[in-house]
Amino acid sequence: MDRESLRKGLYAVAGLYLLYTAWQLFKDMDNMEMNPTVIVIFIIFFTVAGGVLVGNAVWSMYKGAARKDSSTDAAEESDTNAAVEADSEPEAIAEAQTDPSVNPSVEKEDSADDDLTQSDDDPTE
């Protein structure tokens, strides 16, 4: 697990804790001796802060998963392209070995064979 995903997870847990605290304040508001206006302000603050933290963490994780999926798709596509190229490589190599325009040594070998053939046929030499 990398640091970025750990950080997002901790933000989500902190946000859930703030939402839980807001719910507990709301539930026990009648039993508290504090001014109800102050309690409502804290409930609103904890709810908004917790919602933002959880929402941001979930959104970041979703975007990270979508980004990872797209990079995985791109990697699979490049692997497929590499496999297609690898399948066509033996044909290309064989063609390059026999094609004189690609491999000049093929011409030299052929001309050397011709010289040998001519010298065998020529009885004067």
PDB file of C-alpha atoms in Angstrom:
ATOM      1  CA  MET A   1       0.000   0.000   0.000  1.00  0.00           C
ATOM      2  CA  ASP A   2       1.515   3.310  -1.013  1.00  0.00           C
ATOM      3  CA  ARG A   3       1.477   6.510   1.008  1.00  0.00           C
ATOM      4  CA  GLU A   4      -1.122   8.219  -1.161  1.00  0.00           C
ATOM      5  CA  SER A   5      -3.765   5.537  -0.694  1.00  0.00           C
ATOM      6  CA  LEU A   6      -2.943   5.333   3.035  1.00  0.00           C
ATOM      7  CA  ARG A   7      -3.467   9.095   3.344  1.00  0.00           C
ATOM      8  CA  LYS A   8      -6.792   8.901   1.515  1.00  0.00           C
ATOM      9  CA  GLY A   9      -7.911   6.081   3.787  1.00  0.00           C
ATOM     10  CA  LEU A  10      -6.983   8.039   6.911  1.00  0.00           C
ATOM     11  CA  TYR A  11      -8.904  11.074   5.649  1.00  0.00           C
ATOM     12  CA  ALA A  12     -11.939   8.885   5.075  1.00  0.00           C
ATOM     13  CA  VAL A  13     -11.710   7.443   8.611  1.00  0.00           C
ATOM     14  CA  ALA A  14     -11.282  10.933  10.117  1.00  0.00           C
ATOM     15  CA  GLY A  15     -14.309  12.137   8.149  1.00  0.00           C
ATOM     16  CA  LEU A  16     -16.385   9.199   9.356  1.00  0.00           C
ATOM     17  CA  TYR A  17     -15.328   9.979  12.919  1.00  0.00           C
ATOM     18  CA  LEU A  18     -16.440  13.605  12.528  1.00  0.00           C
ATOM     19  CA  LEU A  19     -19.790  12.460  11.145  1.00  0.00           C
ATOM     20  CA  TYR A  20     -20.159  10.047  14.069  1.00  0.00           C
ATOM     21  CA  THR A  21     -19.329  12.857  16.526  1.00  0.00           C
ATOM     22  CA  ALA A  22     -21.918  15.127  14.895  1.00  0.00           C
ATOM     23  CA  TRP A  23     -24.526  12.359  15.184  1.00  0.00           C
ATOM     24  CA  GLN A  24     -23.702  11.805  18.869  1.00  0.00           C
ATOM     25  CA  LEU A  25     -23.972  15.550  19.540  1.00  0.00           C
ATOM     26  CA  PHE A  26     -27.313  15.689  17.769  1.00  0.00           C
ATOM     27  CA  LYS A  27     -28.604  12.633  19.623  1.00  0.00           C
ATOM     28  CA  ASP A  28     -27.554  13.917  23.088  1.00  0.00           C
ATOM     29  CA  MET A  29     -28.338  17.576  22.505  1.00  0.00           C
ATOM     30  CA  ASP A  30     -31.275  17.579  24.957  1.00  0.00           C
ATOM     31  CA  ASN A  31     -29.165  16.184  27.815  1.00  0.00           C
ATOM     32  CA  MET A  32     -26.330  18.734  27.495  1.00  0.00           C
ATOM     33  CA  GLU A  33     -26.041  21.808  29.668  1.00  0.00           C
ATOM     34  CA  MET A  34     -24.371  23.865  26.893  1.00  0.00           C
ATOM     35  CA  ASN A  35     -26.115  26.504  24.874  1.00  0.00           C
ATOM     36  CA  PRO A  36     -28.057  24.669  22.085  1.00  0.00           C
ATOM     37  CA  THR A  37     -26.891  27.250  19.510  1.00  0.00           C
ATOM     38  CA  VAL A  38     -23.254  26.339  20.126  1.00  0.00           C
ATOM     39  CA  ILE A  39     -24.084  22.642  19.860  1.00  0.00           C
ATOM     40  CA  VAL A  40     -25.886  23.192  16.533  1.00  0.00           C
ATOM     41  CA  ILE A  41     -22.881  25.149  15.213  1.00  0.00           C
ATOM     42  CA  PHE A  42     -20.561  22.259  16.136  1.00  0.00           C
ATOM     43  CA  ILE A  43     -22.961  19.718  14.624  1.00  0.00           C
ATOM     44  CA  ILE A  44     -23.021  21.676  11.356  1.00  0.00           C
ATOM     45  CA  PHE A  45     -19.234  22.113  11.376  1.00  0.00           C
ATOM     46  CA  PHE A  46     -18.550  18.411  12.085  1.00  0.00           C
ATOM     47  CA  THR A  47     -21.086  17.308   9.476  1.00  0.00           C
ATOM     48  CA  VAL A  48     -19.663  19.553   6.748  1.00  0.00           C
ATOM     49  CA  ALA A  49     -16.015  18.776   7.585  1.00  0.00           C
ATOM     50  CA  GLY A  50     -16.667  15.043   7.845  1.00  0.00           C
ATOM     51  CA  GLY A  51     -18.670  15.013   4.620  1.00  0.00           C
ATOM     52  CA  VAL A  52     -15.937  16.892   2.776  1.00  0.00           C
ATOM     53  CA  LEU A  53     -13.217  14.558   4.071  1.00  0.00           C
ATOM     54  CA  VAL A  54     -15.151  11.389   3.227  1.00  0.00           C
ATOM     55  CA  GLY A  55     -16.323  12.738  -0.131  1.00  0.00           C
ATOM     56  CA  ASN A  56     -12.829  13.883  -1.125  1.00  0.00           C
ATOM     57  CA  ALA A  57     -11.269  10.562  -0.095  1.00  0.00           C
ATOM     58  CA  VAL A  58     -13.874   8.517  -1.971  1.00  0.00           C
ATOM     59  CA  TRP A  59     -13.581  10.734  -5.064  1.00  0.00           C
ATOM     60  CA  SER A  60      -9.771  10.527  -5.015  1.00  0.00           C
ATOM     61  CA  MET A  61      -9.876   6.752  -4.650  1.00  0.00           C
ATOM     62  CA  TYR A  62     -12.389   6.512  -7.502  1.00  0.00           C
ATOM     63  CA  LYS A  63     -10.247   8.703  -9.759  1.00  0.00           C
ATOM     64  CA  GLY A  64      -7.140   6.728  -8.804  1.00  0.00           C
ATOM     65  CA  ALA A  65      -8.885   3.446  -9.633  1.00  0.00           C
ATOM     66  CA  ALA A  66     -10.108   4.846 -12.963  1.00  0.00           C
ATOM     67  CA  ARG A  67      -6.614   6.111 -13.753  1.00  0.00           C
ATOM     68  CA  LYS A  68      -5.147   2.728 -12.826  1.00  0.00           C
ATOM     69  CA  ASP A  69      -7.704   0.957 -15.052  1.00  0.00           C
ATOM     70  CA  SER A  70      -6.874   3.210 -18.003  1.00  0.00           C
ATOM     71  CA  SER A  71      -3.147   2.671 -17.504  1.00  0.00           C
ATOM     72  CA  THR A  72      -3.761  -1.076 -17.232  1.00  0.00           C
ATOM     73  CA  ASP A  73      -5.749  -0.970 -20.472  1.00  0.00           C
ATOM     74  CA  ALA A  74      -2.931   0.953 -22.133  1.00  0.00           C
ATOM     75  CA  ALA A  75      -0.382  -1.549 -20.839  1.00  0.00           C
ATOM     76  CA  GLU A  76      -2.481  -4.459 -22.102  1.00  0.00           C
ATOM     77  CA  GLU A  77      -2.793  -2.753 -25.484  1.00  0.00           C
ATOM     78  CA  SER A  78       0.959  -2.209 -25.686  1.00  0.00           C
ATOM     79  CA  ASP A  79       1.510  -5.854 -24.681  1.00  0.00           C
ATOM     80  CA  THR A  80      -0.866  -6.922 -27.455  1.00  0.00           C
ATOM     81  CA  ASN A  81       0.955  -4.720 -29.961  1.00  0.00           C
ATOM     82  CA  ALA A  82       4.285  -6.137 -28.803  1.00  0.00           C
ATOM     83  CA  ALA A  83       2.944  -9.669 -29.197  1.00  0.00           C
ATOM     84  CA  VAL A  84       1.757  -8.917 -32.735  1.00  0.00           C
ATOM     85  CA  GLU A  85       5.143  -7.408 -33.564  1.00  0.00           C
ATOM     86  CA  ALA A  86       6.901 -10.407 -32.009  1.00  0.00           C
ATOM     87  CA  ASP A  87       4.760 -12.749 -34.114  1.00  0.00           C
ATOM     88  CA  SER A  88       5.727 -10.899 -37.287  1.00  0.00           C
ATOM     89  CA  GLU A  89       9.409 -10.632 -36.344  1.00  0.00           C
ATOM     90  CA  PRO A  90      10.488 -14.098 -37.540  1.00  0.00           C
ATOM     91  CA  GLU A  91       9.042 -13.374 -40.966  1.00  0.00           C
ATOM     92  CA  ALA A  92      10.758 -10.000 -41.077  1.00  0.00           C
ATOM     93  CA  ILE A  93      14.058 -11.520 -39.972  1.00  0.00           C
ATOM     94  CA  ALA A  94      13.861 -14.266 -42.572  1.00  0.00           C
ATOM     95  CA  GLU A  95      13.041 -11.716 -45.254  1.00  0.00           C
ATOM     96  CA  ALA A  96      15.889  -9.450 -44.153  1.00  0.00           C
ATOM     97  CA  GLN A  97      18.338 -12.342 -44.268  1.00  0.00           C
ATOM     98  CA  THR A  98      17.463 -13.249 -47.844  1.00  0.00           C
ATOM     99  CA  ASP A  99      16.735  -9.824 -49.304  1.00  0.00           C
ATOM    100  CA  PRO A 100      19.846  -8.290 -50.939  1.00  0.00           C
ATOM    101  CA  SER A 101      18.470  -4.751 -50.588  1.00  0.00           C
ATOM    102  CA  VAL A 102      18.300  -5.185 -46.816  1.00  0.00           C
ATOM    103  CA  ASN A 103      21.341  -7.402 -46.323  1.00  0.00           C
ATOM    104  CA  PRO A 104      24.229  -6.562 -48.714  1.00  0.00           C
ATOM    105  CA  SER A 105      26.195  -9.611 -47.585  1.00  0.00           C
ATOM    106  CA  VAL A 106      23.642 -11.758 -49.413  1.00  0.00           C
ATOM    107  CA  GLU A 107      24.846 -10.317 -52.737  1.00  0.00           C
ATOM    108  CA  LYS A 108      28.472 -10.908 -51.837  1.00  0.00           C
ATOM    109  CA  GLU A 109      27.800 -14.511 -50.959  1.00  0.00           C
ATOM    110  CA  ASP A 110      25.894 -15.020 -54.216  1.00  0.00           C
ATOM    111  CA  SER A 111      28.660 -13.410 -56.255  1.00  0.00           C
ATOM    112  CA  ALA A 112      31.250 -15.556 -54.491  1.00  0.00           C
ATOM    113  CA  ASP A 113      29.221 -18.638 -55.383  1.00  0.00           C
ATOM    114  CA  ASP A 114      29.060 -17.436 -58.983  1.00  0.00           C
ATOM    115  CA  ASP A 115      32.855 -17.008 -59.076  1.00  0.00           C
ATOM    116  CA  LEU A 116      33.321 -20.526 -57.787  1.00  0.00           C
ATOM    117  CA  THR A 117      30.871 -21.883 -60.279  1.00  0.00           C
ATOM    118  CA  GLN A 118      32.574 -20.076 -63.142  1.00  0.00           C
ATOM    119  CA  SER A 119      36.011 -21.256 -62.103  1.00  0.00           C
ATOM    120  CA  ASP A 120      34.777 -24.858 -61.996  1.00  0.00           C
ATOM    121  CA  ASP A 121      33.292 -24.563 -65.451  1.00  0.00           C
ATOM    122  CA  ASP A 122      36.333 -22.901 -66.990  1.00  0.00           C
ATOM    123  CA  PRO A 123      38.952 -25.593 -67.762  1.00  0.00           C
ATOM    124  CA  THR A 124      41.634 -23.031 -68.694  1.00  0.00           C
ATOM    125  CA  GLU A 125      42.179 -21.898 -65.181  1.00  0.00           C
TER     126      GLU A 125
END
